[in-house]
Amino acid sequence: MAPGQTMAPGDTMPGMGAATPSPAQPSDAARMICANETILNIKKILGLAATPVPDSAWNDQLYTCTYRLPYGSLVLSVKQSAGDALARSYFERLRAAATTGQAIEGMANLGLPAFKTGTSVSFVKDNMTLLVDAGHLPASVGPHEVSRSALAYEVATAVLACWQGG
């Protein structure tokens, strides 16, 4: 394009795709990490007397939901990427940063690449990457003495079940 020329709104130059705007708010699927079903699942898993009230934040396409529990914080987050490949790339960066992370066997065969550490679990589904971080909790929690890793896995699979049905 020559200096001084303009393009009509929505036009693109050859070889360039139109930019996809970032959503101004998280998707309904991402919001499930702070929704009533997840809240009640966490209450049940941990045998809590009171229903936890999470805090949420949305920044740079990352929706974070923090549950302040009697013994510490449980943090769930969903990164919404512009596409499946970008979500997989984000997931791979998370896995690389988790030096003790190991693949959760069998999940990739279901189209859900996943890894776990001693305190967290992460899955990628379509354009969303879920991370459940129980690292701010004691080694075991609740009346059944659930380990942080087991808690993270149980909460993550409950969220994934919502995503499958949603």
Coordinates of N, CA and C in Angstrom, one line a residue:
M1 N 0.9 -1.2 0.0 CA 0.0 0.0 0.0 C 0.9 1.2 0.0
A2 N 0.6 2.2 -0.8 CA 1.4 3.4 -0.9 C 1.1 4.3 0.2
P3 N 2.1 5.2 0.6 CA 1.9 6.1 1.7 C 0.7 7.0 1.4
G4 N -0.1 7.2 2.4 CA -1.3 8.1 2.3 C -2.6 7.3 1.8
Q5 N -2.4 6.1 1.4 CA -3.6 5.3 1.0 C -4.2 4.7 2.3
T6 N -5.5 4.5 2.2 CA -6.2 3.9 3.3 C -7.0 2.7 2.8
M7 N -7.4 1.8 3.8 CA -8.2 0.6 3.4 C -9.5 0.8 4.1
A8 N -10.5 0.2 3.5 CA -11.9 0.3 4.1 C -11.9 -0.7 5.3
P9 N -12.7 -0.3 6.3 CA -12.8 -1.2 7.5 C -13.1 -2.6 7.1
G10 N -12.4 -3.6 7.7 CA -12.6 -5.0 7.4 C -11.8 -5.5 6.3
D11 N -11.2 -4.6 5.4 CA -10.3 -5.1 4.3 C -9.0 -5.6 4.9
T12 N -8.4 -6.5 4.1 CA -7.1 -7.0 4.5 C -6.2 -7.0 3.3
M13 N -4.9 -6.9 3.5 CA -4.0 -6.9 2.4 C -3.7 -8.4 2.0
P14 N -3.4 -8.7 0.8 CA -3.1 -10.1 0.4 C -2.1 -10.7 1.3
G15 N -2.4 -11.9 1.7 CA -1.5 -12.7 2.6 C -1.7 -12.4 4.0
M16 N -2.6 -11.5 4.3 CA -2.8 -11.2 5.8 C -4.3 -11.6 6.1
G17 N -4.4 -12.3 7.2 CA -5.8 -12.6 7.6 C -6.3 -11.5 8.5
A18 N -7.6 -11.4 8.7 CA -8.2 -10.4 9.6 C -7.8 -10.8 11.0
A19 N -7.5 -9.8 11.8 CA -7.2 -10.0 13.2 C -8.4 -10.5 14.0
T20 N -8.2 -11.5 14.8 CA -9.3 -12.0 15.7 C -9.2 -11.2 17.0
P21 N -10.3 -10.5 17.3 CA -10.2 -9.7 18.5 C -10.3 -10.7 19.7
S22 N -9.6 -10.3 20.8 CA -9.6 -11.0 22.0 C -11.0 -10.8 22.7
P23 N -11.5 -11.9 23.3 CA -12.8 -11.7 23.9 C -12.7 -10.8 25.2
A24 N -13.7 -9.9 25.4 CA -13.6 -9.0 26.5 C -13.9 -9.7 27.8
Q25 N -14.4 -10.9 27.8 CA -14.7 -11.6 29.0 C -14.5 -13.1 28.7
P26 N -14.4 -13.9 29.8 CA -14.2 -15.4 29.6 C -15.5 -16.0 29.0
S27 N -15.2 -17.1 28.4 CA -16.3 -17.9 27.8 C -17.1 -18.6 28.9
D28 N -18.3 -19.0 28.6 CA -19.1 -19.8 29.6 C -18.4 -21.0 30.1
A29 N -17.7 -21.7 29.2 CA -16.9 -22.9 29.6 C -15.8 -22.5 30.6
A30 N -15.1 -21.4 30.4 CA -14.1 -21.0 31.3 C -14.7 -20.6 32.6
R31 N -15.8 -20.0 32.6 CA -16.5 -19.5 33.9 C -16.9 -20.7 34.7
M32 N -17.0 -21.9 34.2 CA -17.4 -23.1 35.0 C -16.5 -23.3 36.2
I33 N -15.2 -22.8 36.1 CA -14.3 -23.1 37.2 C -14.8 -22.3 38.5
C34 N -15.6 -21.3 38.3 CA -16.1 -20.5 39.4 C -17.7 -20.7 39.6
A35 N -18.2 -21.6 38.8 CA -19.7 -21.8 38.8 C -20.1 -22.7 40.0
N36 N -21.4 -22.7 40.2 CA -22.0 -23.4 41.3 C -21.6 -24.9 41.3
E37 N -21.7 -25.5 40.2 CA -21.3 -27.0 40.2 C -19.9 -27.2 40.7
T38 N -19.0 -26.4 40.3 CA -17.6 -26.6 40.7 C -17.5 -26.3 42.2
I39 N -18.1 -25.2 42.6 CA -18.1 -24.8 44.1 C -18.7 -26.0 44.9
L40 N -19.8 -26.6 44.5 CA -20.4 -27.7 45.3 C -19.5 -28.9 45.2
N41 N -18.8 -29.2 44.1 CA -17.9 -30.3 44.0 C -16.8 -30.2 45.0
I42 N -16.2 -29.0 45.1 CA -15.1 -28.7 46.0 C -15.6 -28.9 47.4
K43 N -16.8 -28.4 47.7 CA -17.3 -28.5 49.1 C -17.5 -30.0 49.4
K44 N -18.0 -30.8 48.5 CA -18.2 -32.2 48.7 C -16.9 -33.0 48.9
I45 N -16.0 -32.7 47.9 CA -14.7 -33.4 48.0 C -14.0 -33.2 49.3
L46 N -14.0 -32.0 49.8 CA -13.3 -31.7 51.0 C -14.2 -31.8 52.3
G47 N -15.4 -32.1 52.1 CA -16.3 -32.2 53.3 C -16.4 -30.9 54.1
L48 N -16.5 -29.8 53.3 CA -16.6 -28.5 54.0 C -18.0 -28.2 54.6
A49 N -18.0 -27.6 55.7 CA -19.3 -27.3 56.3 C -19.9 -26.1 55.6
A50 N -19.1 -25.1 55.3 CA -19.6 -23.9 54.6 C -19.2 -24.0 53.1
T51 N -20.1 -23.4 52.3 CA -19.9 -23.3 50.9 C -18.8 -22.3 50.6
P52 N -17.7 -22.7 49.9 CA -16.7 -21.7 49.6 C -17.2 -20.6 48.6
V53 N -16.7 -19.4 48.8 CA -17.0 -18.3 47.9 C -15.7 -17.9 47.2
P54 N -15.6 -18.2 45.9 CA -14.4 -17.9 45.2 C -14.3 -16.5 44.7
D55 N -13.0 -16.1 44.5 CA -12.7 -14.8 43.9 C -12.3 -15.1 42.5
S56 N -12.6 -14.2 41.5 CA -12.2 -14.4 40.1 C -11.6 -13.2 39.5
A57 N -10.8 -13.5 38.5 CA -10.1 -12.4 37.8 C -9.9 -12.8 36.3
W58 N -9.9 -11.8 35.4 CA -9.8 -12.0 34.0 C -8.7 -11.1 33.5
N59 N -7.6 -11.7 33.0 CA -6.5 -10.8 32.6 C -5.7 -11.6 31.5
D60 N -5.5 -11.0 30.4 CA -4.7 -11.5 29.3 C -5.2 -12.9 28.9
Q61 N -6.5 -13.0 28.7 CA -7.2 -14.2 28.3 C -7.0 -15.4 29.3
L62 N -6.7 -15.0 30.6 CA -6.6 -16.0 31.6 C -7.6 -15.7 32.7
Y63 N -8.5 -16.7 32.9 CA -9.6 -16.6 33.9 C -9.1 -17.4 35.1
T64 N -9.0 -16.7 36.2 CA -8.5 -17.4 37.4 C -9.6 -17.3 38.5
C65 N -9.8 -18.4 39.2 CA -10.7 -18.6 40.3 C -10.0 -19.1 41.5
T66 N -10.0 -18.3 42.6 CA -9.3 -18.7 43.8 C -10.3 -19.0 44.9
Y67 N -10.1 -20.2 45.4 CA -11.0 -20.6 46.5 C -10.2 -20.5 47.8
R68 N -10.6 -19.6 48.7 CA -9.9 -19.5 50.0 C -10.5 -20.4 51.0
L69 N -9.9 -21.5 51.2 CA -10.4 -22.6 52.0 C -9.8 -22.5 53.5
P70 N -10.4 -23.2 54.4 CA -9.9 -23.1 55.8 C -8.5 -23.4 56.0
Y71 N -7.9 -24.2 55.0 CA -6.5 -24.6 55.2 C -5.5 -23.9 54.2
G72 N -6.0 -23.1 53.3 CA -5.2 -22.4 52.3 C -6.0 -22.2 51.0
S73 N -5.3 -21.8 49.9 CA -6.0 -21.5 48.7 C -5.8 -22.6 47.6
L74 N -6.9 -22.8 46.9 CA -7.0 -23.7 45.8 C -7.2 -22.8 44.6
V75 N -6.3 -22.8 43.6 CA -6.5 -21.9 42.4 C -6.7 -22.7 41.2
L76 N -7.8 -22.3 40.5 CA -8.1 -22.9 39.2 C -8.0 -21.8 38.2
S77 N -7.4 -22.1 37.0 CA -7.3 -21.1 35.9 C -7.6 -21.8 34.6
V78 N -8.1 -21.0 33.7 CA -8.3 -21.4 32.3 C -7.8 -20.3 31.4
K79 N -6.8 -20.8 30.5 CA -6.3 -19.9 29.5 C -7.0 -20.1 28.2
Q80 N -7.7 -19.1 27.7 CA -8.4 -19.2 26.5 C -7.5 -18.7 25.4
S81 N -7.1 -19.6 24.5 CA -6.3 -19.2 23.4 C -7.1 -19.0 22.1
A82 N -6.4 -18.3 21.1 CA -7.1 -18.0 19.9 C -7.4 -19.2 19.0
G83 N -6.8 -20.3 19.4 CA -7.1 -21.6 18.6 C -6.5 -22.8 19.3
D84 N -6.8 -23.9 18.8 CA -6.3 -25.2 19.5 C -4.8 -25.3 19.5
A85 N -4.1 -24.9 18.4 CA -2.7 -25.0 18.4 C -2.0 -24.1 19.4
L86 N -2.6 -22.9 19.6 CA -2.0 -22.0 20.5 C -2.3 -22.5 22.0
A87 N -3.4 -23.1 22.2 CA -3.7 -23.7 23.5 C -2.7 -24.8 23.8
R88 N -2.4 -25.6 22.8 CA -1.5 -26.7 23.0 C -0.1 -26.2 23.3
S89 N 0.3 -25.1 22.6 CA 1.6 -24.4 22.9 C 1.7 -23.9 24.3
Y90 N 0.6 -23.3 24.7 CA 0.6 -22.7 26.1 C 0.7 -23.9 27.1
F91 N 0.0 -25.0 26.9 CA 0.0 -26.2 27.7 C 1.4 -26.7 27.8
E92 N 2.1 -26.8 26.6 CA 3.5 -27.3 26.6 C 4.4 -26.4 27.4
R93 N 4.2 -25.1 27.3 CA 5.0 -24.2 28.1 C 4.8 -24.4 29.6
L94 N 3.5 -24.7 30.0 CA 3.2 -25.0 31.4 C 3.9 -26.3 31.8
R95 N 3.9 -27.3 31.0 CA 4.5 -28.6 31.3 C 6.0 -28.4 31.4
A96 N 6.6 -27.7 30.5 CA 8.0 -27.5 30.6 C 8.5 -26.8 31.8
A97 N 7.6 -25.8 32.3 CA 7.9 -25.1 33.5 C 7.8 -25.9 34.8
A98 N 6.9 -26.9 34.7 CA 6.7 -27.8 35.8 C 7.8 -28.9 35.8
T99 N 8.9 -28.7 36.4 CA 10.1 -29.6 36.3 C 9.8 -31.0 36.8
T100 N 8.8 -31.1 37.7 CA 8.5 -32.4 38.2 C 7.2 -33.0 37.5
G101 N 6.7 -32.3 36.4 CA 5.5 -32.8 35.8 C 5.7 -34.1 35.0
Q102 N 4.6 -34.9 35.0 CA 4.6 -36.1 34.3 C 3.3 -36.3 33.6
A103 N 3.3 -36.9 32.4 CA 2.1 -37.0 31.6 C 1.1 -37.9 32.4
I104 N -0.2 -37.6 32.3 CA -1.2 -38.5 32.8 C -1.6 -39.5 31.7
E105 N -1.2 -40.7 31.9 CA -1.3 -41.8 30.9 C -2.8 -41.9 30.5
G106 N -2.9 -42.1 29.2 CA -4.2 -42.4 28.6 C -5.1 -41.2 28.2
M107 N -4.8 -40.1 28.9 CA -5.7 -38.9 28.6 C -5.5 -38.4 27.2
A108 N -4.2 -38.4 26.7 CA -4.0 -37.9 25.3 C -4.7 -38.7 24.3
N109 N -4.9 -40.0 24.6 CA -5.7 -40.9 23.7 C -7.1 -40.5 23.6
L110 N -7.6 -39.8 24.6 CA -9.0 -39.2 24.6 C -9.0 -37.8 24.1
G111 N -7.9 -37.3 23.5 CA -7.8 -36.0 23.0 C -7.7 -34.9 24.1
L112 N -7.2 -35.4 25.3 CA -7.0 -34.4 26.4 C -5.6 -34.6 27.0
P113 N -4.6 -34.0 26.3 CA -3.3 -34.1 26.8 C -3.3 -33.5 28.3
A114 N -2.6 -34.1 29.2 CA -2.6 -33.7 30.6 C -1.3 -34.1 31.2
F115 N -1.0 -33.3 32.3 CA 0.2 -33.6 33.1 C -0.2 -33.3 34.6
K116 N 0.6 -33.9 35.5 CA 0.4 -33.6 36.9 C 1.8 -33.4 37.6
T117 N 1.7 -32.7 38.7 CA 2.9 -32.6 39.6 C 2.4 -33.1 40.9
G118 N 3.2 -32.9 42.0 CA 2.7 -33.3 43.3 C 1.6 -32.4 43.9
T119 N 1.4 -31.2 43.2 CA 0.5 -30.2 43.7 C -0.5 -29.7 42.7
S120 N -0.4 -30.1 41.4 CA -1.2 -29.5 40.4 C -1.5 -30.5 39.3
V121 N -2.5 -30.2 38.5 CA -2.9 -30.9 37.3 C -3.3 -29.9 36.2
S122 N -2.9 -30.3 35.0 CA -3.3 -29.4 33.8 C -3.8 -30.3 32.7
F123 N -4.8 -29.8 32.0 CA -5.4 -30.5 30.8 C -5.6 -29.4 29.7
V124 N -5.5 -29.8 28.5 CA -5.8 -28.9 27.4 C -7.0 -29.6 26.6
K125 N -8.0 -28.8 26.3 CA -9.1 -29.3 25.5 C -9.5 -28.1 24.6
D126 N -9.4 -28.5 23.3 CA -9.7 -27.5 22.3 C -8.9 -26.2 22.5
N127 N -9.5 -25.0 22.6 CA -8.6 -23.8 22.8 C -8.5 -23.4 24.2
M128 N -8.7 -24.3 25.2 CA -8.6 -23.9 26.6 C -7.7 -24.8 27.3
T129 N -6.9 -24.2 28.2 CA -6.0 -25.0 29.0 C -6.4 -24.7 30.5
L130 N -6.7 -25.8 31.2 CA -7.1 -25.8 32.6 C -5.9 -26.2 33.5
L131 N -5.7 -25.4 34.5 CA -4.7 -25.7 35.5 C -5.4 -25.6 36.9
V132 N -5.2 -26.7 37.7 CA -5.7 -26.7 39.0 C -4.5 -26.8 39.9
D133 N -4.3 -25.8 40.7 CA -3.1 -25.7 41.6 C -3.5 -25.7 43.1
A134 N -3.1 -26.8 43.7 CA -3.3 -27.0 45.1 C -2.1 -26.8 45.9
G135 N -1.1 -26.1 45.4 CA 0.2 -25.9 46.0 C 0.2 -25.1 47.3
H136 N -0.9 -24.3 47.5 CA -1.0 -23.5 48.7 C -1.8 -24.2 49.8
L137 N -2.0 -25.5 49.7 CA -2.7 -26.2 50.7 C -1.7 -27.2 51.4
P138 N -2.1 -27.7 52.6 CA -1.2 -28.7 53.3 C -1.1 -30.0 52.4
A139 N -0.2 -30.8 52.8 CA 0.0 -32.1 52.0 C -1.2 -32.9 51.9
S140 N -2.1 -32.9 52.9 CA -3.4 -33.6 52.7 C -4.5 -32.7 53.4
V141 N -5.7 -32.8 52.8 CA -6.8 -31.9 53.3 C -8.1 -32.7 53.4
G142 N -9.0 -32.1 54.2 CA -10.3 -32.7 54.4 C -10.4 -33.9 55.3
P143 N -11.6 -34.3 55.6 CA -11.7 -35.4 56.5 C -11.2 -36.7 56.0
H144 N -11.0 -36.8 54.7 CA -10.5 -38.1 54.1 C -9.0 -38.0 53.8
E145 N -8.4 -36.8 54.2 CA -6.9 -36.6 54.0 C -6.5 -36.8 52.6
V146 N -7.2 -36.1 51.7 CA -7.0 -36.1 50.3 C -5.6 -35.4 50.0
S147 N -4.8 -36.0 49.2 CA -3.5 -35.4 48.9 C -3.8 -34.2 47.9
R148 N -2.8 -33.3 47.8 CA -3.0 -32.1 46.9 C -3.1 -32.6 45.5
S149 N -2.3 -33.5 45.1 CA -2.4 -34.0 43.7 C -3.7 -34.7 43.4
A150 N -4.2 -35.5 44.4 CA -5.5 -36.2 44.2 C -6.6 -35.1 44.1
L151 N -6.6 -34.1 45.0 CA -7.6 -33.1 45.0 C -7.6 -32.3 43.6
A152 N -6.4 -32.0 43.2 CA -6.3 -31.2 41.9 C -6.8 -32.1 40.8
Y153 N -6.5 -33.4 40.8 CA -7.0 -34.3 39.7 C -8.5 -34.4 39.8
E154 N -9.1 -34.6 41.0 CA -10.5 -34.7 41.1 C -11.3 -33.5 40.7
V155 N -10.8 -32.3 41.1 CA -11.4 -31.1 40.7 C -11.3 -30.9 39.2
A156 N -10.1 -31.1 38.6 CA -10.0 -31.0 37.2 C -10.9 -31.9 36.4
T157 N -11.0 -33.1 36.8 CA -11.9 -34.0 36.1 C -13.4 -33.6 36.2
A158 N -13.7 -33.0 37.3 CA -15.1 -32.5 37.5 C -15.4 -31.4 36.5
V159 N -14.4 -30.5 36.4 CA -14.5 -29.4 35.4 C -14.6 -29.9 34.0
L160 N -13.7 -30.9 33.7 CA -13.8 -31.4 32.3 C -15.1 -32.1 32.0
A161 N -15.7 -32.7 33.0 CA -17.0 -33.4 32.8 C -18.0 -32.3 32.5
C162 N -17.9 -31.1 33.1 CA -18.8 -30.0 32.7 C -18.6 -29.6 31.3
W163 N -17.3 -29.5 30.9 CA -17.0 -29.1 29.6 C -17.5 -30.1 28.5
Q164 N -17.4 -31.4 28.8 CA -17.9 -32.4 27.9 C -19.4 -32.3 27.7
G165 N -20.1 -32.0 28.8 CA -21.6 -31.9 28.8 C -22.1 -30.6 28.3
G166 N -21.2 -29.5 28.3 CA -21.6 -28.2 28.0 C -21.6 -27.9 26.6

